[in-house]
Amino acid sequence: QSVLTQPPSVSGAPGQRVTISCTGTSSNIGAGYDVHWYQQLPGTAPKLLIYGNNNRPSGVPDRFSGSKSGTSASLAITGLQAEDEADYYCLSYDSSLGGYVIFGGGTKVTVL
Amino acid sequence: QVQLQESGPGLVKPSETLSLTCTVSGDSISSGYYWGWIRQPPGKGLEWIAIFYHSGTTYYNPSLKSRVTISVDTSTKQFSLRLTSVTAADTAVYYCARASSLAVAGYYFDYWGQGTLVTVSS
């Protein structure tokens, strides 16, 4: 079981807005550590989507946005497209004993 | 363009040692970045294994620490993973990646290798 909790799946029709939550604790997200997001298309390596809570690397469409509040963070996808169907993972830092790098369990986004 | 490429045996017998190498191009392991290993069992999520800086600082996932060794050769731009006493639970796609460190604390992986599947089976 992951330290960061994500919903197993979310779905939406093309053009809709979907959000993925990433819930942590007071030793990671709640302690103020940044959250980062990855998109993993089938059979490929994860791709950095959002870093530092709400920053997009060059080339990532502005349909993707991140936010953080308290012990949770969220990834929003607006104007959902068929190509967005993928697994999404959050990543943060944990200050508890030896925790360091922690991933969320992942969320499968399905475009209806 | 930073690129990473994993290499190593695709099949390892139970109780033996898994050894993988990551070759970096387009950057230097001695640059101001961290480097690490992540794995993903078939059909499951991502699991961080270890992260290190060229100066020798290394952090391990506590659940794997007793079995993991990281080695680095900056001259050949390669770093390696050794995982001892493997079982079927270690079957996974193994990724190497470059990591940026944050001013306060934490890391994120910005460049990843394509991954290599390692199966543990007799």
PDB file of C-alpha atoms in Angstrom, chain B residues 40-112:
ATOM      1  CA  GLN B  40       7.567  -1.438 -11.737  1.00  0.00           C
ATOM      2  CA  PRO B  41       6.230  -4.991 -11.296  1.00  0.00           C
ATOM      3  CA  PRO B  42       4.013  -6.115 -14.180  1.00  0.00           C
ATOM      4  CA  GLY B  43       0.608  -4.453 -13.935  1.00  0.00           C
ATOM      5  CA  LYS B  44       1.549  -2.571 -10.768  1.00  0.00           C
ATOM      6  CA  GLY B  45       2.764   0.859  -9.712  1.00  0.00           C
ATOM      7  CA  LEU B  46       6.164   2.508  -9.475  1.00  0.00           C
ATOM      8  CA  GLU B  47       8.546   1.716  -6.623  1.00  0.00           C
ATOM      9  CA  TRP B  48      11.606   3.812  -5.849  1.00  0.00           C
ATOM     10  CA  ILE B  49      14.769   1.756  -5.239  1.00  0.00           C
ATOM     11  CA  ALA B  50      17.621   4.193  -4.641  1.00  0.00           C
ATOM     12  CA  ILE B  51      18.957   7.649  -5.450  1.00  0.00           C
ATOM     13  CA  PHE B  52      22.544   8.906  -5.327  1.00  0.00           C
ATOM     14  CA  TYR B  53      24.826  11.877  -5.940  1.00  0.00           C
ATOM     15  CA  HIS B  54      28.222  11.467  -7.564  1.00  0.00           C
ATOM     16  CA  SER B  55      29.956  12.571  -4.354  1.00  0.00           C
ATOM     17  CA  GLY B  56      28.847   9.320  -2.742  1.00  0.00           C
ATOM     18  CA  THR B  57      25.652  10.312  -0.977  1.00  0.00           C
ATOM     19  CA  THR B  58      23.153   7.511  -1.503  1.00  0.00           C
ATOM     20  CA  TYR B  59      19.646   6.952  -0.191  1.00  0.00           C
ATOM     21  CA  TYR B  60      17.839   3.638  -0.353  1.00  0.00           C
ATOM     22  CA  ASN B  61      14.248   2.514  -0.086  1.00  0.00           C
ATOM     23  CA  PRO B  62      14.169   1.082   3.449  1.00  0.00           C
ATOM     24  CA  SER B  63      12.343  -2.027   2.241  1.00  0.00           C
ATOM     25  CA  LEU B  64      15.193  -2.885  -0.151  1.00  0.00           C
ATOM     26  CA  LYS B  65      18.214  -1.347   1.557  1.00  0.00           C
ATOM     27  CA  SER B  66      19.678  -4.589   2.890  1.00  0.00           C
ATOM     28  CA  ARG B  67      19.808  -6.102  -0.613  1.00  0.00           C
ATOM     29  CA  VAL B  68      20.751  -3.131  -2.801  1.00  0.00           C
ATOM     30  CA  THR B  69      24.119  -1.767  -3.842  1.00  0.00           C
ATOM     31  CA  ILE B  70      24.706   1.162  -6.181  1.00  0.00           C
ATOM     32  CA  SER B  71      28.038   1.690  -7.921  1.00  0.00           C
ATOM     33  CA  VAL B  72      29.151   4.518 -10.177  1.00  0.00           C
ATOM     34  CA  ASP B  73      31.788   4.971 -12.859  1.00  0.00           C
ATOM     35  CA  THR B  74      31.816   8.602 -13.884  1.00  0.00           C
ATOM     36  CA  SER B  75      34.519   8.028 -16.497  1.00  0.00           C
ATOM     37  CA  THR B  76      32.293   5.704 -18.520  1.00  0.00           C
ATOM     38  CA  LYS B  77      29.111   7.598 -17.614  1.00  0.00           C
ATOM     39  CA  GLN B  78      27.598   4.452 -16.146  1.00  0.00           C
ATOM     40  CA  PHE B  79      26.014   3.496 -12.855  1.00  0.00           C
ATOM     41  CA  SER B  80      24.876   0.096 -11.725  1.00  0.00           C
ATOM     42  CA  LEU B  81      22.320  -1.636  -9.542  1.00  0.00           C
ATOM     43  CA  ARG B  82      22.907  -4.892  -7.689  1.00  0.00           C
ATOM     44  CA  LEU B  83      19.996  -6.573  -5.947  1.00  0.00           C
ATOM     45  CA  THR B  84      20.856  -9.723  -4.047  1.00  0.00           C
ATOM     46  CA  SER B  85      18.810 -12.777  -3.048  1.00  0.00           C
ATOM     47  CA  VAL B  86      16.089 -12.113  -5.590  1.00  0.00           C
ATOM     48  CA  THR B  87      12.670 -13.768  -5.542  1.00  0.00           C
ATOM     49  CA  ALA B  88       9.727 -13.744  -7.922  1.00  0.00           C
ATOM     50  CA  ALA B  89       8.563 -10.557  -6.186  1.00  0.00           C
ATOM     51  CA  ASP B  90      11.552  -8.773  -7.741  1.00  0.00           C
ATOM     52  CA  THR B  91      10.250  -9.403 -11.252  1.00  0.00           C
ATOM     53  CA  ALA B  92       9.721  -5.951 -12.710  1.00  0.00           C
ATOM     54  CA  VAL B  93      10.627  -3.406 -15.329  1.00  0.00           C
ATOM     55  CA  TYR B  94      13.651  -1.565 -13.963  1.00  0.00           C
ATOM     56  CA  TYR B  95      14.187   2.066 -14.891  1.00  0.00           C
ATOM     57  CA  CYS B  96      17.173   4.325 -14.382  1.00  0.00           C
ATOM     58  CA  ALA B  97      16.534   8.053 -14.238  1.00  0.00           C
ATOM     59  CA  ARG B  98      18.051  11.474 -13.611  1.00  0.00           C
ATOM     60  CA  ALA B  99      16.725  13.420 -10.651  1.00  0.00           C
ATOM     61  CA  SER B 100      16.615  17.091  -9.814  1.00  0.00           C
ATOM     62  CA  SER B 101      16.895  17.967  -6.150  1.00  0.00           C
ATOM     63  CA  LEU B 102      14.836  20.702  -4.566  1.00  0.00           C
ATOM     64  CA  ALA B 103      16.041  23.566  -2.397  1.00  0.00           C
ATOM     65  CA  VAL B 104      14.087  22.474   0.678  1.00  0.00           C
ATOM     66  CA  ALA B 105      14.011  18.726   0.227  1.00  0.00           C
ATOM     67  CA  GLY B 106      12.887  16.169  -2.249  1.00  0.00           C
ATOM     68  CA  TYR B 107      13.607  15.058  -5.756  1.00  0.00           C
ATOM     69  CA  TYR B 108      11.830  14.480  -9.016  1.00  0.00           C
ATOM     70  CA  PHE B 109      12.949  12.357 -11.930  1.00  0.00           C
ATOM     71  CA  ASP B 110      13.039  14.339 -15.167  1.00  0.00           C
ATOM     72  CA  TYR B 111      14.698  11.948 -17.606  1.00  0.00           C
ATOM     73  CA  TRP B 112      14.056   8.196 -17.665  1.00  0.00           C
TER      74      TRP B 112
END
